[in-house]
Coordinates of C-alpha atoms and ligand atoms in Angstrom, one line a residue:
Chain B
M292 CA -76.8 126.5 -34.3
K293 CA -73.3 126.8 -32.9
T294 CA -70.6 125.6 -35.2
C295 CA -67.1 124.2 -34.5
D296 CA -64.3 122.8 -36.6
L297 CA -63.6 119.9 -34.4
V298 CA -65.6 118.3 -31.6
I299 CA -63.8 115.6 -29.6
I300 CA -66.0 113.3 -27.5
G301 CA -64.3 111.9 -24.4
G302 CA -61.4 113.5 -22.5
G303 CA -59.5 110.3 -21.8
P304 CA -56.0 109.6 -23.1
A305 CA -57.4 109.1 -26.6
G306 CA -59.3 112.4 -26.7
L307 CA -56.4 114.3 -25.1
A308 CA -53.8 113.0 -27.6
A309 CA -56.1 113.7 -30.6
A310 CA -56.8 117.2 -29.4
K311 CA -53.1 117.9 -28.9
A312 CA -52.2 116.6 -32.4
A313 CA -55.1 118.4 -34.1
Y314 CA -54.0 121.7 -32.4
D315 CA -50.4 121.1 -33.6
C316 CA -51.7 120.7 -37.1
G317 CA -53.4 124.0 -37.0
V318 CA -56.9 123.4 -35.7
R319 CA -58.0 126.2 -33.3
D320 CA -61.8 126.1 -33.3
M321 CA -62.2 122.9 -31.3
I322 CA -63.7 121.5 -28.0
I323 CA -63.3 118.4 -25.9
L324 CA -66.6 117.2 -24.3
E325 CA -66.1 115.0 -21.2
R326 CA -68.8 113.5 -19.1
E327 CA -66.9 113.1 -15.9
A328 CA -65.8 115.9 -13.5
Q329 CA -62.1 115.6 -14.6
L330 CA -60.1 114.9 -17.7
G331 CA -58.0 111.7 -17.9
G332 CA -60.6 109.0 -18.4
I333 CA -60.1 105.6 -16.9
L334 CA -56.5 106.3 -16.1
N335 CA -57.5 108.3 -13.0
Q336 CA -58.4 105.0 -11.3
C337 CA -55.5 103.0 -12.6
I338 CA -53.0 104.0 -9.8
H339 CA -50.6 101.2 -10.5
N340 CA -47.4 101.7 -12.5
G341 CA -46.9 100.3 -16.0
F342 CA -47.8 103.2 -18.3
G343 CA -45.7 105.3 -20.6
L344 CA -42.5 103.3 -21.1
H345 CA -43.1 103.5 -24.8
T346 CA -44.2 107.2 -25.0
F347 CA -42.1 108.8 -22.3
K348 CA -39.3 106.2 -21.8
E349 CA -40.2 106.0 -18.1
E350 CA -42.6 104.0 -16.2
L351 CA -45.5 106.0 -14.9
T352 CA -48.7 105.4 -13.0
G353 CA -52.0 105.9 -14.7
P354 CA -52.8 109.4 -13.1
E355 CA -49.2 110.6 -13.9
Y356 CA -49.5 109.5 -17.5
A357 CA -52.9 111.2 -17.8
Q358 CA -51.6 114.4 -16.3
R359 CA -48.8 114.6 -19.0
Y360 CA -51.5 114.8 -21.7
I361 CA -53.8 117.0 -19.6
D362 CA -50.8 119.4 -19.3
M363 CA -50.3 119.4 -23.1
V364 CA -53.9 120.3 -23.6
L365 CA -53.7 123.1 -20.9
E366 CA -50.5 124.5 -22.4
R367 CA -52.2 124.9 -25.7
N368 CA -55.3 126.4 -24.1
I369 CA -57.5 123.9 -25.9
P370 CA -61.1 124.4 -24.7
Y371 CA -62.9 121.6 -22.9
K372 CA -66.1 121.1 -21.0
L373 CA -66.4 118.8 -18.0
D374 CA -69.6 117.2 -16.7
S375 CA -70.9 117.3 -20.3
T376 CA -72.4 114.2 -21.8
V377 CA -72.8 113.8 -25.5
I378 CA -76.2 112.2 -26.1
N379 CA -76.4 112.2 -29.8
I380 CA -74.5 112.7 -33.1
D381 CA -76.0 112.4 -36.5
K382 CA -74.4 111.6 -39.8
N383 CA -74.2 115.3 -40.7
R384 CA -72.0 115.7 -37.6
V385 CA -74.5 117.6 -35.4
V386 CA -73.4 116.8 -31.9
T387 CA -75.9 117.1 -29.0
Y388 CA -74.7 117.3 -25.5
V389 CA -76.1 118.2 -22.0
N390 CA -74.6 119.9 -19.0
E391 CA -75.9 122.0 -16.1
E392 CA -74.6 125.3 -17.4
D393 CA -75.6 125.1 -21.1
G394 CA -78.5 122.7 -20.8
L395 CA -79.1 120.9 -24.0
Q396 CA -76.8 122.2 -26.8
K397 CA -76.4 121.3 -30.5
V398 CA -73.1 122.0 -32.3
Q399 CA -72.5 121.6 -36.0
A400 CA -69.0 120.2 -36.4
K401 CA -66.8 119.9 -39.5
A402 CA -65.2 116.9 -38.0
V403 CA -65.9 114.7 -34.9
I404 CA -63.5 112.4 -33.1
L405 CA -65.1 109.7 -31.1
S406 CA -62.9 108.8 -28.2
C407 CA -65.3 107.6 -25.6
G408 CA -63.4 104.5 -24.4
C409 CA -65.1 101.3 -23.4
R410 CA -67.0 99.9 -20.5
E411 CA -66.9 96.6 -18.7
R412 CA -69.0 93.6 -19.7
P413 CA -71.6 93.3 -16.8
R414 CA -72.8 90.2 -15.1
G415 CA -75.9 90.1 -17.4
A416 CA -73.7 89.8 -20.5
I417 CA -72.1 86.5 -19.3
N418 CA -75.1 84.8 -17.6
I419 CA -73.9 83.4 -14.3
A420 CA -76.6 81.5 -12.4
G421 CA -77.1 81.9 -8.7
A422 CA -78.3 84.3 -6.0
R423 CA -78.9 88.0 -6.8
V424 CA -77.0 89.2 -3.8
A425 CA -74.7 92.1 -2.9
G426 CA -71.0 91.5 -3.3
V427 CA -70.8 91.0 -7.1
Y428 CA -68.9 93.8 -8.8
S429 CA -67.1 94.4 -12.0
A430 CA -63.4 94.7 -11.4
G431 CA -63.3 98.2 -12.7
T432 CA -66.1 99.3 -10.4
A433 CA -64.2 97.8 -7.5
Q434 CA -61.1 99.6 -8.7
K435 CA -63.0 102.9 -8.6
L436 CA -64.3 102.1 -5.1
V437 CA -60.9 101.3 -3.7
N438 CA -58.8 103.9 -5.5
I439 CA -61.1 106.9 -5.8
D440 CA -63.7 106.6 -3.1
G441 CA -61.5 104.8 -0.5
F442 CA -64.0 102.0 0.1
M443 CA -63.2 98.3 0.3
P444 CA -65.9 96.2 -1.4
G445 CA -65.1 93.0 0.6
K446 CA -62.6 90.9 2.5
E447 CA -62.6 87.5 0.9
V448 CA -62.5 87.7 -2.9
V449 CA -62.8 85.4 -5.9
I450 CA -62.1 87.0 -9.3
L451 CA -63.6 85.6 -12.5
G452 CA -61.5 86.5 -15.6
S453 CA -57.8 87.0 -15.8
G454 CA -57.8 90.1 -17.9
D455 CA -55.4 92.9 -16.7
I456 CA -58.0 94.6 -14.6
G457 CA -58.8 91.4 -12.7
L458 CA -55.1 90.8 -12.1
I459 CA -54.4 94.3 -11.0
M460 CA -57.3 94.2 -8.7
A461 CA -56.2 90.9 -7.2
R462 CA -53.0 92.7 -6.0
R463 CA -54.8 95.9 -5.0
M464 CA -57.3 94.0 -2.8
T465 CA -54.4 92.0 -1.3
F466 CA -52.6 95.3 -0.5
E467 CA -55.7 96.6 1.2
G468 CA -55.9 93.5 3.5
A469 CA -58.3 91.3 1.6
S470 CA -57.7 87.7 1.0
V471 CA -57.9 86.8 -2.7
K472 CA -58.8 83.1 -2.8
A473 CA -58.5 82.5 -6.6
V474 CA -58.6 83.9 -10.0
V475 CA -60.7 81.8 -12.3
E476 CA -60.2 81.8 -16.0
L477 CA -62.5 80.2 -18.6
M478 CA -59.9 79.9 -21.3
P479 CA -56.7 77.8 -21.1
Y480 CA -54.7 81.1 -21.2
S481 CA -54.9 84.5 -19.7
S482 CA -55.8 87.6 -21.7
G483 CA -53.7 89.6 -19.3
L484 CA -50.1 90.6 -19.6
N485 CA -47.6 88.0 -18.4
R486 CA -45.9 90.6 -16.1
N487 CA -49.2 91.1 -14.3
I488 CA -49.6 87.3 -13.7
V489 CA -46.1 87.4 -12.1
Q490 CA -46.3 90.6 -10.1
C491 CA -50.0 90.5 -9.1
L492 CA -50.7 86.7 -8.6
N493 CA -47.5 84.7 -8.3
D494 CA -45.9 87.2 -5.9
F495 CA -48.7 86.7 -3.5
N496 CA -49.3 83.0 -4.1
I497 CA -52.8 83.6 -5.5
P498 CA -53.9 80.6 -7.5
L499 CA -54.9 81.1 -11.2
K500 CA -57.2 78.4 -12.3
F501 CA -57.3 78.1 -16.1
S502 CA -60.2 76.3 -17.9
H503 CA -62.5 77.0 -14.9
T504 CA -65.6 79.0 -14.5
V505 CA -68.0 80.1 -11.8
V506 CA -71.2 77.9 -12.0
D507 CA -73.1 79.2 -9.0
I508 CA -73.1 82.1 -6.6
K509 CA -74.5 81.4 -3.1
G510 CA -75.8 84.0 -0.7
K511 CA -76.6 84.5 2.9
D512 CA -78.4 87.5 4.4
G513 CA -78.4 89.3 1.1
R514 CA -74.6 89.0 0.6
V515 CA -72.4 86.6 -1.3
S516 CA -71.3 83.7 1.0
S517 CA -69.6 81.4 -1.5
V518 CA -69.1 80.7 -5.2
V519 CA -69.0 77.3 -6.8
I520 CA -66.4 76.9 -9.5
A521 CA -65.9 74.0 -12.0
Q522 CA -63.5 73.0 -14.7
V523 CA -64.7 73.3 -18.3
D524 CA -64.2 70.9 -21.2
D525 CA -62.8 71.8 -24.5
K526 CA -66.2 73.2 -25.6
L527 CA -66.1 75.4 -22.5
K528 CA -69.0 73.5 -20.8
P529 CA -68.6 73.1 -17.1
I530 CA -67.8 69.5 -15.9
M531 CA -70.0 69.4 -12.8
E532 CA -68.1 66.5 -11.2
T533 CA -65.2 68.9 -10.7
A534 CA -67.3 71.5 -8.9
E535 CA -65.8 73.0 -5.7
E536 CA -67.1 75.6 -3.3
I537 CA -65.0 78.6 -2.3
Q538 CA -66.1 80.7 0.7
C539 CA -66.0 84.4 -0.1
D540 CA -68.0 87.6 0.4
T541 CA -67.1 89.2 -2.9
L542 CA -67.0 88.2 -6.6
L543 CA -65.2 90.5 -9.0
L544 CA -65.9 90.1 -12.7
S545 CA -63.1 90.9 -15.2
V546 CA -64.7 89.4 -18.2
G547 CA -63.8 91.8 -20.9
L548 CA -64.4 95.3 -22.2
L549 CA -66.9 96.5 -24.7
P550 CA -66.3 99.6 -26.8
E551 CA -69.0 102.3 -26.1
N552 CA -70.4 102.7 -29.6
E553 CA -74.0 103.9 -29.1
L554 CA -73.1 107.3 -30.4
A555 CA -71.5 105.8 -33.5
G556 CA -74.6 103.8 -34.0
Y557 CA -76.8 106.9 -34.0
A558 CA -74.7 108.4 -36.7
D559 CA -75.0 105.2 -38.9
V560 CA -71.3 104.5 -38.6
N561 CA -70.5 100.9 -39.8
L562 CA -69.4 98.8 -36.8
S563 CA -67.2 95.7 -36.9
P564 CA -68.8 92.7 -35.2
I565 CA -65.4 91.5 -34.2
T566 CA -63.9 94.6 -32.5
G567 CA -67.2 96.2 -31.5
G568 CA -65.7 99.4 -32.7
A569 CA -66.1 101.3 -36.0
V570 CA -64.7 100.1 -39.3
V571 CA -62.0 102.7 -40.1
N572 CA -59.6 103.5 -42.9
D573 CA -55.9 104.3 -42.4
K574 CA -56.8 107.9 -41.6
M575 CA -59.0 106.6 -38.7
M576 CA -62.1 107.9 -40.5
T577 CA -65.2 105.8 -40.1
S578 CA -67.7 105.0 -42.9
V579 CA -69.3 108.4 -42.2
E580 CA -67.4 111.3 -43.7
G581 CA -65.8 113.5 -41.1
I582 CA -66.4 111.2 -38.2
F583 CA -63.2 109.7 -36.8
E584 CA -62.6 107.1 -34.1
C585 CA -59.6 106.2 -31.9
G586 CA -58.6 104.6 -28.6
N587 CA -60.6 102.0 -26.7
V588 CA -63.9 102.9 -28.4
L589 CA -62.3 101.7 -31.7
H590 CA -60.8 98.5 -30.3
V591 CA -59.7 97.5 -26.9
H592 CA -56.0 98.3 -26.3
D593 CA -53.9 96.8 -23.5
L594 CA -51.4 99.6 -23.4
V595 CA -52.3 103.3 -23.2
D596 CA -49.1 104.2 -25.1
F597 CA -50.6 102.7 -28.2
V598 CA -53.9 104.6 -27.6
S599 CA -52.0 107.9 -27.5
E600 CA -50.1 107.0 -30.7
E601 CA -53.2 106.0 -32.6
S602 CA -55.1 109.0 -31.3
E603 CA -52.4 111.5 -32.3
H604 CA -52.7 110.1 -35.8
A605 CA -56.5 110.5 -35.7
G606 CA -56.1 114.1 -34.6
K607 CA -53.7 114.9 -37.4
C608 CA -55.9 113.2 -40.0
A609 CA -59.0 115.1 -38.7
A610 CA -57.0 118.4 -39.1
E611 CA -56.1 117.4 -42.6
Y612 CA -59.7 116.6 -43.4
I613 CA -60.9 120.0 -42.0
A614 CA -58.3 121.8 -44.1
K615 CA -58.6 119.8 -47.3
G616 CA -61.6 117.5 -47.2
C617 CA -61.5 113.8 -48.2
G618 CA -58.7 112.5 -50.4
S619 CA -59.4 109.6 -52.7
S620 CA -62.3 107.3 -52.3
E621 CA -60.5 104.1 -53.5
K622 CA -60.8 101.6 -50.7
I623 CA -58.6 98.6 -50.3
P624 CA -59.8 96.2 -47.6
V625 CA -57.3 94.7 -45.1
K626 CA -58.2 91.2 -43.9
G627 CA -57.1 89.1 -41.0
V628 CA -56.9 85.4 -41.9
N629 CA -55.6 82.1 -40.6
G630 CA -55.7 82.9 -36.9
V631 CA -55.5 86.7 -37.1
R632 CA -58.8 87.7 -35.6
Y633 CA -58.9 91.3 -36.7
V634 CA -56.8 94.1 -38.2
V635 CA -57.3 97.8 -37.6
P636 CA -57.5 99.8 -39.9
Q637 CA -59.8 97.6 -41.9
I638 CA -59.4 99.7 -45.0
I639 CA -56.5 101.4 -46.8
N640 CA -57.7 104.5 -48.5
K641 CA -55.6 105.0 -51.6
D642 CA -54.2 108.4 -52.0
D643 CA -50.8 109.8 -53.0
D644 CA -49.2 110.8 -49.7
F645 CA -48.0 107.2 -49.1
E646 CA -47.6 107.8 -45.4
P647 CA -46.5 104.8 -43.3
I648 CA -49.5 102.8 -42.1
S649 CA -49.5 101.1 -38.7
L650 CA -51.5 97.9 -38.8
K651 CA -52.7 96.7 -35.4
M652 CA -54.0 93.2 -34.9
R653 CA -55.0 90.5 -32.5
V654 CA -54.8 86.7 -32.9
G655 CA -57.7 84.4 -31.9
N656 CA -55.7 81.8 -30.0
V657 CA -52.2 81.2 -28.5
F658 CA -49.7 80.3 -31.2
K659 CA -46.0 79.5 -30.8
N660 CA -43.1 80.2 -33.1
V661 CA -45.0 81.9 -35.8
E662 CA -44.4 84.7 -38.3
V663 CA -47.0 87.5 -38.4
A664 CA -47.0 88.5 -42.0
V665 CA -48.6 91.1 -44.3
M666 CA -49.3 89.6 -47.7
L667 CA -49.9 91.7 -50.8
D668 CA -51.5 89.6 -53.5
G669 CA -50.0 86.5 -51.9
E670 CA -46.5 87.9 -51.6
K671 CA -45.0 88.6 -48.1
I672 CA -44.2 92.3 -47.9
A673 CA -43.6 92.7 -44.1
S674 CA -43.5 90.4 -41.2
K675 CA -42.4 89.9 -37.6
K676 CA -41.3 86.6 -36.0
K677 CA -42.7 85.8 -32.6
Q678 CA -41.9 83.1 -30.1
I679 CA -45.5 83.4 -28.9
V680 CA -48.6 85.3 -29.8
T681 CA -51.6 85.5 -27.5
P682 CA -55.1 87.0 -27.8
G683 CA -54.1 89.3 -24.9
E684 CA -51.3 91.1 -26.7
M685 CA -51.8 93.4 -29.6
E686 CA -49.3 93.2 -32.4
T687 CA -48.3 96.1 -34.7
I688 CA -46.7 96.0 -38.1
V689 CA -45.8 99.3 -39.7
L690 CA -46.0 99.4 -43.5
K691 CA -43.3 101.9 -44.6
S692 CA -44.0 104.4 -47.4
D693 CA -42.4 102.3 -50.2
L694 CA -44.6 99.4 -49.3
V695 CA -47.7 101.6 -49.0
Q696 CA -46.9 102.8 -52.5
K697 CA -47.0 99.2 -53.8
V698 CA -50.6 98.7 -52.6
K699 CA -52.5 99.4 -55.8
N700 CA -56.3 99.6 -56.2
G701 CA -57.9 96.2 -56.2
A702 CA -55.1 94.6 -54.3
N703 CA -55.6 91.8 -51.9
V704 CA -54.1 92.7 -48.5
E705 CA -54.1 90.1 -45.8
V706 CA -52.5 89.6 -42.5
T707 CA -51.8 86.0 -41.7
L708 CA -49.7 83.7 -39.5
I709 CA -47.0 81.7 -41.2
G710 CA -45.9 78.4 -39.6
R711 CA -48.9 77.7 -37.4
Chain V
M247 CA -29.0 76.1 -11.6
V248 CA -31.0 77.8 -14.3
R249 CA -34.2 79.7 -13.3
K250 CA -36.8 80.5 -15.8
M251 CA -38.8 83.7 -15.2
I252 CA -40.7 86.4 -16.9
C253 CA -39.2 89.9 -16.9
I254 CA -41.7 92.4 -15.5
S255 CA -39.8 95.5 -16.2
C256 CA -42.0 96.3 -19.2
P257 CA -45.1 95.0 -20.8
L258 CA -43.2 92.9 -23.4
G259 CA -42.7 90.3 -20.7
C260 CA -39.6 88.6 -22.1
H261 CA -39.0 85.0 -21.0
L262 CA -35.6 85.0 -19.2
E263 CA -33.3 82.2 -18.3
V264 CA -31.1 83.1 -15.4
D265 CA -28.1 80.9 -14.8
C266 CA -27.0 81.3 -11.2
S267 CA -24.7 78.3 -10.9
D268 CA -22.0 80.9 -10.1
M269 CA -23.5 83.6 -8.0
N270 CA -20.6 85.8 -8.7
D271 CA -21.2 85.6 -12.4
I272 CA -24.9 85.3 -13.0
K273 CA -25.8 84.9 -16.7
V274 CA -29.1 86.1 -18.1
S275 CA -30.4 85.2 -21.5
G276 CA -33.7 85.8 -23.3
N277 CA -33.8 89.5 -22.5
T278 CA -34.5 92.0 -25.2
C279 CA -32.9 95.0 -23.5
P280 CA -30.4 95.6 -20.6
R281 CA -33.2 96.2 -18.1
G282 CA -34.0 92.5 -18.4
K283 CA -30.5 91.6 -17.3
I284 CA -30.7 93.8 -14.2
Y285 CA -34.1 92.3 -13.4
G286 CA -32.9 88.7 -13.8
I287 CA -29.9 89.3 -11.5
N288 CA -32.0 91.2 -8.9
E289 CA -34.6 88.5 -9.0
V290 CA -32.2 85.8 -7.8
T291 CA -30.3 88.0 -5.4
A292 CA -32.6 90.6 -4.0
P293 CA -36.0 90.8 -5.6
K294 CA -37.7 94.2 -5.6
R295 CA -41.0 95.7 -6.5
M296 CA -42.6 99.1 -7.0
V297 CA -45.5 99.6 -4.6
T298 CA -48.5 101.8 -5.5
S299 CA -51.3 102.7 -3.2
S300 CA -53.2 105.7 -2.0
V301 CA -53.3 107.9 1.1
K302 CA -56.0 110.1 2.7
V303 CA -56.0 113.8 1.7
N304 CA -57.7 116.5 3.7
G305 CA -59.3 119.7 2.4
S306 CA -59.8 118.6 -1.2
D307 CA -62.6 117.4 -3.4
A308 CA -60.8 114.1 -3.6
V309 CA -60.8 111.7 -0.7
L310 CA -57.6 110.0 -1.7
V311 CA -54.4 110.8 -3.5
S312 CA -52.5 108.0 -5.2
V313 CA -48.9 107.4 -4.3
K314 CA -45.9 105.2 -5.4
T315 CA -42.5 104.3 -4.0
S316 CA -39.8 106.4 -5.6
E317 CA -37.7 103.3 -6.0
P318 CA -38.6 99.6 -6.0
V319 CA -38.5 98.2 -2.4
P320 CA -37.4 94.7 -1.3
K321 CA -40.2 92.2 -2.0
D322 CA -40.3 91.0 1.6
K323 CA -40.9 94.5 2.8
I324 CA -44.0 95.3 0.7
F325 CA -46.5 94.7 3.5
E326 CA -44.4 96.5 6.0
C327 CA -44.4 99.5 3.7
L328 CA -48.1 99.3 3.1
D329 CA -48.8 99.4 6.8
V330 CA -46.9 102.7 7.0
I331 CA -48.6 104.0 3.9
K332 CA -52.0 103.4 5.6
T333 CA -51.0 105.8 8.4
I334 CA -50.1 108.7 6.1
S335 CA -52.6 111.5 5.6
V336 CA -51.8 114.8 3.9
D337 CA -53.4 118.3 3.5
A338 CA -54.3 119.6 0.1
P339 CA -52.9 121.0 -2.1
V340 CA -50.8 118.0 -3.3
K341 CA -48.8 118.0 -6.5
I342 CA -47.5 115.1 -8.5
G343 CA -44.0 114.3 -7.3
D344 CA -44.5 115.7 -3.8
V345 CA -42.6 113.6 -1.2
L346 CA -45.1 112.6 1.4
Y347 CA -42.9 110.3 3.4
E348 CA -39.2 109.8 3.4
N349 CA -37.1 106.6 3.5
I350 CA -40.0 104.2 4.1
C351 CA -39.0 101.2 6.4
G352 CA -35.4 102.2 5.9
C353 CA -35.6 101.0 2.3
G354 CA -34.1 104.2 0.9
S355 CA -37.3 104.8 -1.0
N356 CA -39.7 107.8 -0.6
I357 CA -43.5 107.8 -0.9
V358 CA -44.4 110.3 -3.6
A359 CA -47.8 111.6 -4.9
T360 CA -48.8 110.5 -8.3
K361 CA -51.9 112.7 -8.6
H362 CA -52.7 116.4 -8.0
A363 CA -55.2 117.2 -5.3
D364 CA -56.4 120.8 -5.4
K365 CA -57.5 122.6 -2.2
I366 CA -61.1 123.6 -1.9
Ligands
FAD283 C1 -59.4 99.2 -15.5 C2 -58.3 99.4 -16.5 C3 -56.9 99.1 -16.3 C4 -55.9 99.3 -17.2 N1 -54.6 99.1 -16.9 C5 -53.6 99.5 -17.9 C6 -52.2 99.3 -17.6 O1 -51.8 98.8 -16.6 N2 -51.3 99.8 -18.5 C7 -51.7 100.3 -19.7 O2 -50.9 100.8 -20.5 N3 -53.0 100.4 -20.0 C8 -54.0 100.0 -19.1 N4 -55.3 100.1 -19.4 C9 -55.7 100.6 -20.7 C10 -55.7 102.1 -20.9 O3 -56.1 102.7 -19.6 C11 -56.8 102.4 -21.9 O4 -56.3 101.8 -23.0 C12 -56.9 103.9 -22.1 O5 -57.4 104.5 -20.9 C13 -58.0 104.1 -23.2 O6 -58.1 105.5 -23.4 P1 -59.5 106.1 -24.0 O7 -59.3 107.5 -24.0 O8 -59.7 105.4 -25.3 O9 -60.6 105.6 -23.0 P2 -61.0 106.1 -21.6 O10 -59.8 106.3 -20.7 O11 -62.0 105.2 -21.1 O12 -61.6 107.6 -21.8 C14 -62.9 107.8 -22.4 C15 -63.5 109.0 -21.9 O13 -64.7 109.3 -22.6 C16 -65.7 109.8 -21.7 N5 -67.0 109.6 -22.4 C17 -67.5 108.4 -22.8 N6 -68.7 108.6 -23.3 C18 -69.0 109.9 -23.3 C19 -70.0 110.7 -23.8 N7 -71.1 110.2 -24.3 N8 -69.9 112.1 -23.6 C20 -68.8 112.6 -23.0 N9 -67.8 111.9 -22.6 C21 -67.8 110.6 -22.7 C22 -65.5 109.0 -20.5 O14 -66.0 109.6 -19.4 C23 -63.9 108.9 -20.4 O15 -63.4 109.9 -19.7 C24 -56.3 99.8 -18.5 C25 -57.7 100.0 -18.8 C26 -58.7 99.8 -17.9 C27 -60.2 100.0 -18.2
SF4_284 S1 -36.0 92.4 -21.1 FE1 -36.3 94.5 -21.6 S2 -37.8 94.4 -23.3 FE2 -37.9 92.4 -22.2 S3 -39.5 92.6 -20.7 FE3 -37.6 93.1 -19.7 S4 -37.5 95.3 -19.9 FE4 -39.0 94.6 -21.4

């Protein structure tokens, strides 16, 4: 069997950043395996601007941001294979992939980085009743059709879900001459960025209906002809008396992203039921030694800048693992409590390098005027005051070296909201 | 008059209050950085937006190449600009940063490519 120090699965922003960082930490025997015909991942279809302010201090479009990292990989001559789909990994880090040239190949890796991104939740996962007719697309599929294939999926559009992709597509379809009748959101808040509500909906007077959902899809001649929407009560059940019918030929679903973790499952990696991604320690290592995870496959990020940052860290840690093996095995869990839905990493691995640890978290609801705080055995050691926190925006708190040093084995580390 | 708005210059989305009782001395508060002040003033005087779209490309594997305006354009000219963008088609190869159309609708902004398209 072929061997390789580092196999990176997925050539999106996460895989590219991890590859660059691992190379810069000395790894040479490595390969990126990408299932599509080009590197760059989902960013290739995100042609809007809004990427990279954090990383490059300028606002780039998705393809421009991706190209910066592709160039870094090309400059370093890091090998990659396109049109190559990984179909299996096992817990001993044997990676199986297929492509036309090599057929079915197995590679024994010293370390594996999973950076396979996420996919959209399909119609089946949310159970909308109604006709099985043409004209129902996920927002990301519509984005690919419009931006890559040059094909307009419809003229009169209703969008279910106000996540960023739904918002971005409302504007994109409007730009291409479609009429977007409404964006319908089940929750009383949007999981998208405020700026996207302003520049994608308000700018074009597209109504955003909170606490509403689609209760029926009607069809004529095999195509969507209208959808019925209704308000929901506080238990999210539709109130049928409020139902109204909207004429349209297209329904876009922007109802959330799911990390692609089949591969992690095959390798017996522990997955978190909350994030859908792996449970990782502060070195981004999963429960299986030598298998790392980063980017959207680990937890859904709203900003690619944070994907790059997290993935560079994963690449560096994988390089250290290849050179030195695992450090200590003392594991201190980090918990999200009192409104904090999850924290990544879920585990701090006690060792003596005391490198700063960046804790990323999401809340479960909208809270105003709260302090997001890291508590060590009941004592606040780091915090951030926020006018507003929403489930749509990830928060980060960095624990500096001196604080990391304080986290002793057996400690109780929690992230909480003070003042809610 | 005080107008409340959300700064769209970066993903932070600060809640701004723009006091335009004196149009010669517009006061902005709630911004975290200087870009927010500029945004607030522009928004009450001459609102502008970046426009991103795509144009046809000939002689490449790709059907389309994505583009953006080099500078934000006046908000009320967005659809005028898009009508012009729809008429543009280019021959591969195209490189990121290539200017594909100059001074669109007299806005002083160029249409530039945001993706490479290799020639086949
Ligand atoms: C539609 C959409 C719009 C977005 N808009 C914004 C925005 O405006 N601003 C912003 O900052 N962020 C935005 N994001 C978020 C940002 O794009 C993502 O956070 C980022 O792309 C995640 O990078 P990734 O590498 O983890 O995943 P991806 O970009 O999804 O890359 C994963 C790669 O892995 C490959 N892969 C998967 N499985 C396999 C396998 N088995 N074998 C081989 N290869 C495989 C895939 O083909 C893909 O290329 C958006 C995301 C989406 C989905
Ligand atoms: S004021 Fe500055 S930090 Fe706040 S949203 Fe605007 S650009 Fe971003």
